[in-house]
Amino acid sequence: MTASSFRALHHDRAPGDPLVLPGPWDAGSARVFADAGFPALATPSAGVAASLGYEDGATPPAEMFAAVARIVRAVSVPVSADVEDGYGLAPGELVERLLEAGAVGCNLEDSEGHATLKDPQRHADWLAEVRAAAGDALVINARVDTFLFGSGDPADAIARAKLYVAAGADCVYPLLAPTEVLPTLREGITGPLNMAAGPSPDSVAELARRGATRITFGPGMQRYAMGAVSDLAANLRA
């Protein structure tokens, strides 16, 4: 599936029917989700990092792109890749490496060092360069970290989102936005809106009801799986 087909999955969706994208952390988990019938997948950087033995944000770029490539090779559905803040790569190189890995989309955050929000206009200008380099070959999901590192004011998140959409982002992702502010964000943001769910049907249903267009899970699925492995190990040692 091409980026244009993946992009189309974000649009003309019925109310309460968001695009649900499981978060594979390796080839095996990707196959499980694809075999379950999901139309596309979205890798979580923290989940991939954990699978490779790194803390969140500490994965060397080469290892992250290699992990994404393995996931892409394992499935026939499109894969969007969380590549954090772009690893300091120039927009052209970032796009080249994503396309070489086989990704048809990317998640790009507006904070750096996992601690500080970027200037929104500077980030929007950078996103515009990524869009120019990618053309239509990548679906850009612009993460908004206002609720993670900023004021937590929905108005600030909406202002950032508008800049990023104007710069060419296909979708915006206000990470850790409280569920109750989702209707406010939905009203103020044009286009697809990504929200993070917990790995449960109830969490997905609640976000769908409140207006999410696209739902991802961050590292939640990898952590859920490792919790099951931990329980198994404990039982075997009992």
PDB file of C-alpha atoms in Angstrom:
ATOM      1  CA  MET A   1       0.000   0.000   0.000  1.00  0.00           C
ATOM      2  CA  THR A   2       1.262   3.453  -0.890  1.00  0.00           C
ATOM      3  CA  ALA A   3       1.284   6.568   1.247  1.00  0.00           C
ATOM      4  CA  SER A   4      -1.714   7.869  -0.694  1.00  0.00           C
ATOM      5  CA  SER A   5      -3.703   4.760   0.238  1.00  0.00           C
ATOM      6  CA  PHE A   6      -2.602   5.082   3.856  1.00  0.00           C
ATOM      7  CA  ARG A   7      -3.539   8.773   3.810  1.00  0.00           C
ATOM      8  CA  ALA A   8      -6.987   7.890   2.490  1.00  0.00           C
ATOM      9  CA  LEU A   9      -7.607   5.694   5.543  1.00  0.00           C
ATOM     10  CA  HIS A  10      -7.571   8.884   7.645  1.00  0.00           C
ATOM     11  CA  HIS A  11     -10.374  10.597   5.746  1.00  0.00           C
ATOM     12  CA  ASP A  12     -14.122  10.249   5.250  1.00  0.00           C
ATOM     13  CA  ARG A  13     -14.452   8.135   8.361  1.00  0.00           C
ATOM     14  CA  ALA A  14     -17.830   7.817  10.017  1.00  0.00           C
ATOM     15  CA  PRO A  15     -18.187   9.421  13.472  1.00  0.00           C
ATOM     16  CA  GLY A  16     -17.035   6.997  16.121  1.00  0.00           C
ATOM     17  CA  ASP A  17     -15.019   4.931  13.630  1.00  0.00           C
ATOM     18  CA  PRO A  18     -11.381   6.005  14.036  1.00  0.00           C
ATOM     19  CA  LEU A  19      -8.417   4.450  12.283  1.00  0.00           C
ATOM     20  CA  VAL A  20      -6.921   2.123  14.917  1.00  0.00           C
ATOM     21  CA  LEU A  21      -3.203   1.505  14.450  1.00  0.00           C
ATOM     22  CA  PRO A  22      -1.562  -1.084  16.732  1.00  0.00           C
ATOM     23  CA  GLY A  23       2.042  -0.433  17.713  1.00  0.00           C
ATOM     24  CA  PRO A  24       4.399  -3.291  16.806  1.00  0.00           C
ATOM     25  CA  TRP A  25       7.831  -3.299  18.407  1.00  0.00           C
ATOM     26  CA  ASP A  26       9.339  -6.071  16.262  1.00  0.00           C
ATOM     27  CA  ALA A  27       8.567  -8.246  13.242  1.00  0.00           C
ATOM     28  CA  GLY A  28       6.787 -10.909  15.280  1.00  0.00           C
ATOM     29  CA  SER A  29       4.340  -8.506  16.924  1.00  0.00           C
ATOM     30  CA  ALA A  30       3.765  -6.811  13.557  1.00  0.00           C
ATOM     31  CA  ARG A  31       2.677 -10.127  12.048  1.00  0.00           C
ATOM     32  CA  VAL A  32       0.275 -10.738  14.917  1.00  0.00           C
ATOM     33  CA  PHE A  33      -1.436  -7.379  14.375  1.00  0.00           C
ATOM     34  CA  ALA A  34      -1.513  -7.715  10.590  1.00  0.00           C
ATOM     35  CA  ASP A  35      -2.921 -11.238  10.824  1.00  0.00           C
ATOM     36  CA  ALA A  36      -5.648  -9.890  13.119  1.00  0.00           C
ATOM     37  CA  GLY A  37      -6.864  -7.751  10.222  1.00  0.00           C
ATOM     38  CA  PHE A  38      -5.669  -4.246  11.079  1.00  0.00           C
ATOM     39  CA  PRO A  39      -5.243  -2.208   7.866  1.00  0.00           C
ATOM     40  CA  ALA A  40      -2.028  -0.458   8.949  1.00  0.00           C
ATOM     41  CA  LEU A  41       0.455  -0.253  11.828  1.00  0.00           C
ATOM     42  CA  ALA A  42       2.339   2.512  13.648  1.00  0.00           C
ATOM     43  CA  THR A  43       5.601   1.735  15.419  1.00  0.00           C
ATOM     44  CA  PRO A  44       6.209   3.264  18.881  1.00  0.00           C
ATOM     45  CA  SER A  45       9.737   4.567  19.421  1.00  0.00           C
ATOM     46  CA  ALA A  46       9.655   3.682  23.130  1.00  0.00           C
ATOM     47  CA  GLY A  47       8.416   0.152  22.429  1.00  0.00           C
ATOM     48  CA  VAL A  48      11.065  -0.429  19.774  1.00  0.00           C
ATOM     49  CA  ALA A  49      13.710   1.006  22.112  1.00  0.00           C
ATOM     50  CA  ALA A  50      12.692  -1.412  24.868  1.00  0.00           C
ATOM     51  CA  SER A  51      12.817  -4.357  22.466  1.00  0.00           C
ATOM     52  CA  LEU A  52      16.378  -3.379  21.525  1.00  0.00           C
ATOM     53  CA  GLY A  53      17.503  -2.881  25.111  1.00  0.00           C
ATOM     54  CA  TYR A  54      17.527   0.930  25.174  1.00  0.00           C
ATOM     55  CA  GLU A  55      15.799   3.542  27.276  1.00  0.00           C
ATOM     56  CA  ASP A  56      13.213   5.649  25.498  1.00  0.00           C
ATOM     57  CA  GLY A  57      15.007   8.256  23.392  1.00  0.00           C
ATOM     58  CA  ALA A  58      18.371   6.472  23.495  1.00  0.00           C
ATOM     59  CA  THR A  59      18.074   4.248  20.413  1.00  0.00           C
ATOM     60  CA  PRO A  60      20.798   4.987  17.837  1.00  0.00           C
ATOM     61  CA  PRO A  61      19.098   6.182  14.617  1.00  0.00           C
ATOM     62  CA  ALA A  62      20.619   3.390  12.533  1.00  0.00           C
ATOM     63  CA  GLU A  63      19.127   0.772  14.854  1.00  0.00           C
ATOM     64  CA  MET A  64      15.716   2.453  14.823  1.00  0.00           C
ATOM     65  CA  PHE A  65      15.566   2.592  11.025  1.00  0.00           C
ATOM     66  CA  ALA A  66      16.759  -1.025  10.834  1.00  0.00           C
ATOM     67  CA  ALA A  67      14.024  -2.094  13.270  1.00  0.00           C
ATOM     68  CA  VAL A  68      11.406  -0.273  11.198  1.00  0.00           C
ATOM     69  CA  ALA A  69      12.700  -1.993   8.048  1.00  0.00           C
ATOM     70  CA  ARG A  70      12.358  -5.425   9.689  1.00  0.00           C
ATOM     71  CA  ILE A  71       8.778  -4.637  10.699  1.00  0.00           C
ATOM     72  CA  VAL A  72       7.932  -3.414   7.192  1.00  0.00           C
ATOM     73  CA  ARG A  73       9.399  -6.549   5.616  1.00  0.00           C
ATOM     74  CA  ALA A  74       7.333  -8.780   7.896  1.00  0.00           C
ATOM     75  CA  VAL A  75       3.905  -7.510   6.834  1.00  0.00           C
ATOM     76  CA  SER A  76       1.962  -6.503   3.751  1.00  0.00           C
ATOM     77  CA  VAL A  77       0.090  -3.618   5.402  1.00  0.00           C
ATOM     78  CA  PRO A  78       1.481  -0.067   5.515  1.00  0.00           C
ATOM     79  CA  VAL A  79       3.695   0.968   8.413  1.00  0.00           C
ATOM     80  CA  SER A  80       4.143   4.423   9.895  1.00  0.00           C
ATOM     81  CA  ALA A  81       7.333   4.936  11.913  1.00  0.00           C
ATOM     82  CA  ASP A  82       7.812   6.949  15.086  1.00  0.00           C
ATOM     83  CA  VAL A  83      11.192   8.613  14.575  1.00  0.00           C
ATOM     84  CA  GLU A  84      10.995  10.939  17.575  1.00  0.00           C
ATOM     85  CA  ASP A  85      12.362  14.408  16.740  1.00  0.00           C
ATOM     86  CA  GLY A  86      14.108  13.275  13.556  1.00  0.00           C
ATOM     87  CA  TYR A  87      17.462  12.549  15.245  1.00  0.00           C
ATOM     88  CA  GLY A  88      18.959  15.833  14.069  1.00  0.00           C
ATOM     89  CA  LEU A  89      18.920  14.664  10.458  1.00  0.00           C
ATOM     90  CA  ALA A  90      18.416  17.135   7.650  1.00  0.00           C
ATOM     91  CA  PRO A  91      14.875  16.843   6.236  1.00  0.00           C
ATOM     92  CA  GLY A  92      16.076  15.295   2.981  1.00  0.00           C
ATOM     93  CA  GLU A  93      18.152  12.640   4.744  1.00  0.00           C
ATOM     94  CA  LEU A  94      15.362  11.885   7.207  1.00  0.00           C
ATOM     95  CA  VAL A  95      12.904  11.332   4.371  1.00  0.00           C
ATOM     96  CA  GLU A  96      15.418   9.222   2.449  1.00  0.00           C
ATOM     97  CA  ARG A  97      16.020   6.933   5.402  1.00  0.00           C
ATOM     98  CA  LEU A  98      12.314   6.531   6.129  1.00  0.00           C
ATOM     99  CA  LEU A  99      11.606   5.614   2.517  1.00  0.00           C
ATOM    100  CA  GLU A 100      14.578   3.233   2.408  1.00  0.00           C
ATOM    101  CA  ALA A 101      13.104   1.479   5.467  1.00  0.00           C
ATOM    102  CA  GLY A 102       9.796   1.153   3.635  1.00  0.00           C
ATOM    103  CA  ALA A 103       7.712   3.397   5.873  1.00  0.00           C
ATOM    104  CA  VAL A 104       4.767   5.235   4.345  1.00  0.00           C
ATOM    105  CA  GLY A 105       4.310   7.578   7.303  1.00  0.00           C
ATOM    106  CA  CYS A 106       6.150   9.076  10.247  1.00  0.00           C
ATOM    107  CA  ASN A 107       5.524  10.476  13.687  1.00  0.00           C
ATOM    108  CA  LEU A 108       7.535  13.632  14.440  1.00  0.00           C
ATOM    109  CA  GLU A 109       7.465  15.349  17.834  1.00  0.00           C
ATOM    110  CA  ASP A 110       7.809  19.044  18.635  1.00  0.00           C
ATOM    111  CA  SER A 111      10.041  18.577  21.672  1.00  0.00           C
ATOM    112  CA  GLU A 112      13.745  17.881  21.900  1.00  0.00           C
ATOM    113  CA  GLY A 113      15.822  15.966  24.376  1.00  0.00           C
ATOM    114  CA  HIS A 114      12.620  14.439  25.734  1.00  0.00           C
ATOM    115  CA  ALA A 115      12.349  17.549  27.888  1.00  0.00           C
ATOM    116  CA  THR A 116      11.823  20.835  26.066  1.00  0.00           C
ATOM    117  CA  LEU A 117       9.244  22.139  23.640  1.00  0.00           C
ATOM    118  CA  LYS A 118      10.589  23.562  20.394  1.00  0.00           C
ATOM    119  CA  ASP A 119       9.628  26.993  19.193  1.00  0.00           C
ATOM    120  CA  PRO A 120       6.406  26.255  17.275  1.00  0.00           C
ATOM    121  CA  GLN A 121       7.200  28.385  14.232  1.00  0.00           C
ATOM    122  CA  ARG A 122      10.703  26.921  13.963  1.00  0.00           C
ATOM    123  CA  HIS A 123       9.231  23.436  14.163  1.00  0.00           C
ATOM    124  CA  ALA A 124       6.565  24.283  11.594  1.00  0.00           C
ATOM    125  CA  ASP A 125       9.259  25.535   9.221  1.00  0.00           C
ATOM    126  CA  TRP A 126      11.152  22.263   9.700  1.00  0.00           C
ATOM    127  CA  LEU A 127       7.996  20.234   9.060  1.00  0.00           C
ATOM    128  CA  ALA A 128       7.474  22.204   5.861  1.00  0.00           C
ATOM    129  CA  GLU A 129      10.969  21.159   4.748  1.00  0.00           C
ATOM    130  CA  VAL A 130      10.187  17.524   5.542  1.00  0.00           C
ATOM    131  CA  ARG A 131       6.976  17.799   3.533  1.00  0.00           C
ATOM    132  CA  ALA A 132       8.815  19.378   0.606  1.00  0.00           C
ATOM    133  CA  ALA A 133      11.404  16.576   0.659  1.00  0.00           C
ATOM    134  CA  ALA A 134       8.787  13.836   0.948  1.00  0.00           C
ATOM    135  CA  GLY A 135       6.194  15.172  -1.454  1.00  0.00           C
ATOM    136  CA  ASP A 136       3.208  12.844  -1.109  1.00  0.00           C
ATOM    137  CA  ALA A 137       5.360   9.827  -0.225  1.00  0.00           C
ATOM    138  CA  LEU A 138       4.908  10.105   3.567  1.00  0.00           C
ATOM    139  CA  VAL A 139       1.918  10.687   5.835  1.00  0.00           C
ATOM    140  CA  ILE A 140       3.204  13.091   8.491  1.00  0.00           C
ATOM    141  CA  ASN A 141       1.744  12.797  11.999  1.00  0.00           C
ATOM    142  CA  ALA A 142       2.850  15.905  13.916  1.00  0.00           C
ATOM    143  CA  ARG A 143       3.048  15.254  17.637  1.00  0.00           C
ATOM    144  CA  VAL A 144       2.153  18.187  19.879  1.00  0.00           C
ATOM    145  CA  ASP A 145       3.840  17.929  23.279  1.00  0.00           C
ATOM    146  CA  THR A 146       2.072  20.806  25.048  1.00  0.00           C
ATOM    147  CA  PHE A 147       0.473  18.437  27.545  1.00  0.00           C
ATOM    148  CA  LEU A 148       3.760  16.637  28.148  1.00  0.00           C
ATOM    149  CA  PHE A 149       6.281  19.459  28.530  1.00  0.00           C
ATOM    150  CA  GLY A 150       4.293  22.678  28.120  1.00  0.00           C
ATOM    151  CA  SER A 151       1.458  24.561  29.741  1.00  0.00           C
ATOM    152  CA  GLY A 152      -1.190  21.930  29.186  1.00  0.00           C
ATOM    153  CA  ASP A 153      -3.431  24.655  27.788  1.00  0.00           C
ATOM    154  CA  PRO A 154      -5.636  23.326  24.968  1.00  0.00           C
ATOM    155  CA  ALA A 155      -5.445  26.732  23.260  1.00  0.00           C
ATOM    156  CA  ASP A 156      -1.659  26.366  23.003  1.00  0.00           C
ATOM    157  CA  ALA A 157      -2.017  22.867  21.571  1.00  0.00           C
ATOM    158  CA  ILE A 158      -4.527  24.108  19.010  1.00  0.00           C
ATOM    159  CA  ALA A 159      -2.278  27.010  17.999  1.00  0.00           C
ATOM    160  CA  ARG A 160       0.647  24.652  17.470  1.00  0.00           C
ATOM    161  CA  ALA A 161      -1.516  22.190  15.580  1.00  0.00           C
ATOM    162  CA  LYS A 162      -2.716  24.875  13.193  1.00  0.00           C
ATOM    163  CA  LEU A 163       0.868  25.829  12.368  1.00  0.00           C
ATOM    164  CA  TYR A 164       1.811  22.218  11.733  1.00  0.00           C
ATOM    165  CA  VAL A 165      -1.203  21.537   9.510  1.00  0.00           C
ATOM    166  CA  ALA A 166      -0.406  24.676   7.529  1.00  0.00           C
ATOM    167  CA  ALA A 167       3.160  23.375   7.148  1.00  0.00           C
ATOM    168  CA  GLY A 168       1.905  20.174   5.566  1.00  0.00           C
ATOM    169  CA  ALA A 169       1.187  17.746   8.406  1.00  0.00           C
ATOM    170  CA  ASP A 170      -1.516  15.216   7.536  1.00  0.00           C
ATOM    171  CA  CYS A 171      -2.516  14.577  11.140  1.00  0.00           C
ATOM    172  CA  VAL A 172      -1.751  16.040  14.565  1.00  0.00           C
ATOM    173  CA  TYR A 173      -1.172  14.156  17.792  1.00  0.00           C
ATOM    174  CA  PRO A 174      -1.593  16.013  21.117  1.00  0.00           C
ATOM    175  CA  LEU A 175       0.191  13.478  23.300  1.00  0.00           C
ATOM    176  CA  LEU A 176      -1.261  12.972  26.796  1.00  0.00           C
ATOM    177  CA  ALA A 177      -4.159  15.353  26.173  1.00  0.00           C
ATOM    178  CA  PRO A 178      -6.807  14.594  28.801  1.00  0.00           C
ATOM    179  CA  THR A 179      -9.791  12.796  27.338  1.00  0.00           C
ATOM    180  CA  GLU A 180     -12.147  15.521  28.494  1.00  0.00           C
ATOM    181  CA  VAL A 181     -10.441  18.186  26.349  1.00  0.00           C
ATOM    182  CA  LEU A 182     -10.685  16.096  23.181  1.00  0.00           C
ATOM    183  CA  PRO A 183     -13.924  17.758  22.026  1.00  0.00           C
ATOM    184  CA  THR A 184     -12.257  21.179  22.397  1.00  0.00           C
ATOM    185  CA  LEU A 185      -9.256  20.009  20.387  1.00  0.00           C
ATOM    186  CA  ARG A 186     -11.538  18.427  17.786  1.00  0.00           C
ATOM    187  CA  GLU A 187     -13.407  21.712  17.369  1.00  0.00           C
ATOM    188  CA  GLY A 188     -10.237  23.782  17.002  1.00  0.00           C
ATOM    189  CA  ILE A 189      -8.116  21.492  14.809  1.00  0.00           C
ATOM    190  CA  THR A 190      -8.766  20.936  11.126  1.00  0.00           C
ATOM    191  CA  GLY A 191      -8.153  17.455   9.771  1.00  0.00           C
ATOM    192  CA  PRO A 192      -7.335  14.093  11.361  1.00  0.00           C
ATOM    193  CA  LEU A 193      -6.640  13.996  15.089  1.00  0.00           C
ATOM    194  CA  ASN A 194      -4.514  11.227  16.641  1.00  0.00           C
ATOM    195  CA  MET A 195      -5.047  10.242  20.262  1.00  0.00           C
ATOM    196  CA  ALA A 196      -3.270   7.654  22.393  1.00  0.00           C
ATOM    197  CA  ALA A 197      -5.294   4.832  23.927  1.00  0.00           C
ATOM    198  CA  GLY A 198      -4.531   2.218  26.503  1.00  0.00           C
ATOM    199  CA  PRO A 199      -4.457  -1.371  25.229  1.00  0.00           C
ATOM    200  CA  SER A 200      -8.135  -1.999  25.941  1.00  0.00           C
ATOM    201  CA  PRO A 201     -11.383  -1.846  23.948  1.00  0.00           C
ATOM    202  CA  ASP A 202     -12.925   0.535  26.491  1.00  0.00           C
ATOM    203  CA  SER A 203     -10.119   3.069  26.031  1.00  0.00           C
ATOM    204  CA  VAL A 204     -10.456   2.933  22.257  1.00  0.00           C
ATOM    205  CA  ALA A 205     -14.248   3.256  22.431  1.00  0.00           C
ATOM    206  CA  GLU A 206     -14.069   6.312  24.693  1.00  0.00           C
ATOM    207  CA  LEU A 207     -11.667   8.156  22.397  1.00  0.00           C
ATOM    208  CA  ALA A 208     -13.763   7.212  19.394  1.00  0.00           C
ATOM    209  CA  ARG A 209     -16.868   8.570  21.077  1.00  0.00           C
ATOM    210  CA  ARG A 210     -15.162  11.883  21.815  1.00  0.00           C
ATOM    211  CA  GLY A 211     -13.982  12.476  18.257  1.00  0.00           C
ATOM    212  CA  ALA A 212     -10.559  10.905  17.674  1.00  0.00           C
ATOM    213  CA  THR A 213      -9.845  10.219  14.006  1.00  0.00           C
ATOM    214  CA  ARG A 214      -6.822   7.999  14.524  1.00  0.00           C
ATOM    215  CA  ILE A 215      -5.827   5.983  17.590  1.00  0.00           C
ATOM    216  CA  THR A 216      -2.354   4.737  18.456  1.00  0.00           C
ATOM    217  CA  PHE A 217      -0.991   3.139  21.610  1.00  0.00           C
ATOM    218  CA  GLY A 218       2.563   4.353  22.149  1.00  0.00           C
ATOM    219  CA  PRO A 219       4.533   1.639  23.966  1.00  0.00           C
ATOM    220  CA  GLY A 220       1.393   0.368  25.708  1.00  0.00           C
ATOM    221  CA  MET A 221       1.116  -2.835  23.722  1.00  0.00           C
ATOM    222  CA  GLN A 222       4.777  -3.743  24.173  1.00  0.00           C
ATOM    223  CA  ARG A 223       4.478  -3.138  27.914  1.00  0.00           C
ATOM    224  CA  TYR A 224       1.278  -5.175  28.069  1.00  0.00           C
ATOM    225  CA  ALA A 225       3.015  -8.061  26.313  1.00  0.00           C
ATOM    226  CA  MET A 226       6.024  -7.872  28.594  1.00  0.00           C
ATOM    227  CA  GLY A 227       3.706  -7.876  31.596  1.00  0.00           C
ATOM    228  CA  ALA A 228       2.249 -11.153  30.328  1.00  0.00           C
ATOM    229  CA  VAL A 229       5.757 -12.552  29.883  1.00  0.00           C
ATOM    230  CA  SER A 230       6.641 -11.450  33.410  1.00  0.00           C
ATOM    231  CA  ASP A 231       3.575 -13.230  34.790  1.00  0.00           C
ATOM    232  CA  LEU A 232       4.502 -16.367  32.858  1.00  0.00           C
ATOM    233  CA  ALA A 233       8.059 -16.264  34.193  1.00  0.00           C
ATOM    234  CA  ALA A 234       6.804 -15.846  37.759  1.00  0.00           C
ATOM    235  CA  ASN A 235       4.419 -18.750  37.378  1.00  0.00           C
ATOM    236  CA  LEU A 236       7.149 -20.977  35.995  1.00  0.00           C
ATOM    237  CA  ARG A 237       9.353 -20.124  38.970  1.00  0.00           C
ATOM    238  CA  ALA A 238       6.597 -20.764  41.493  1.00  0.00           C
TER     239      ALA A 238
END
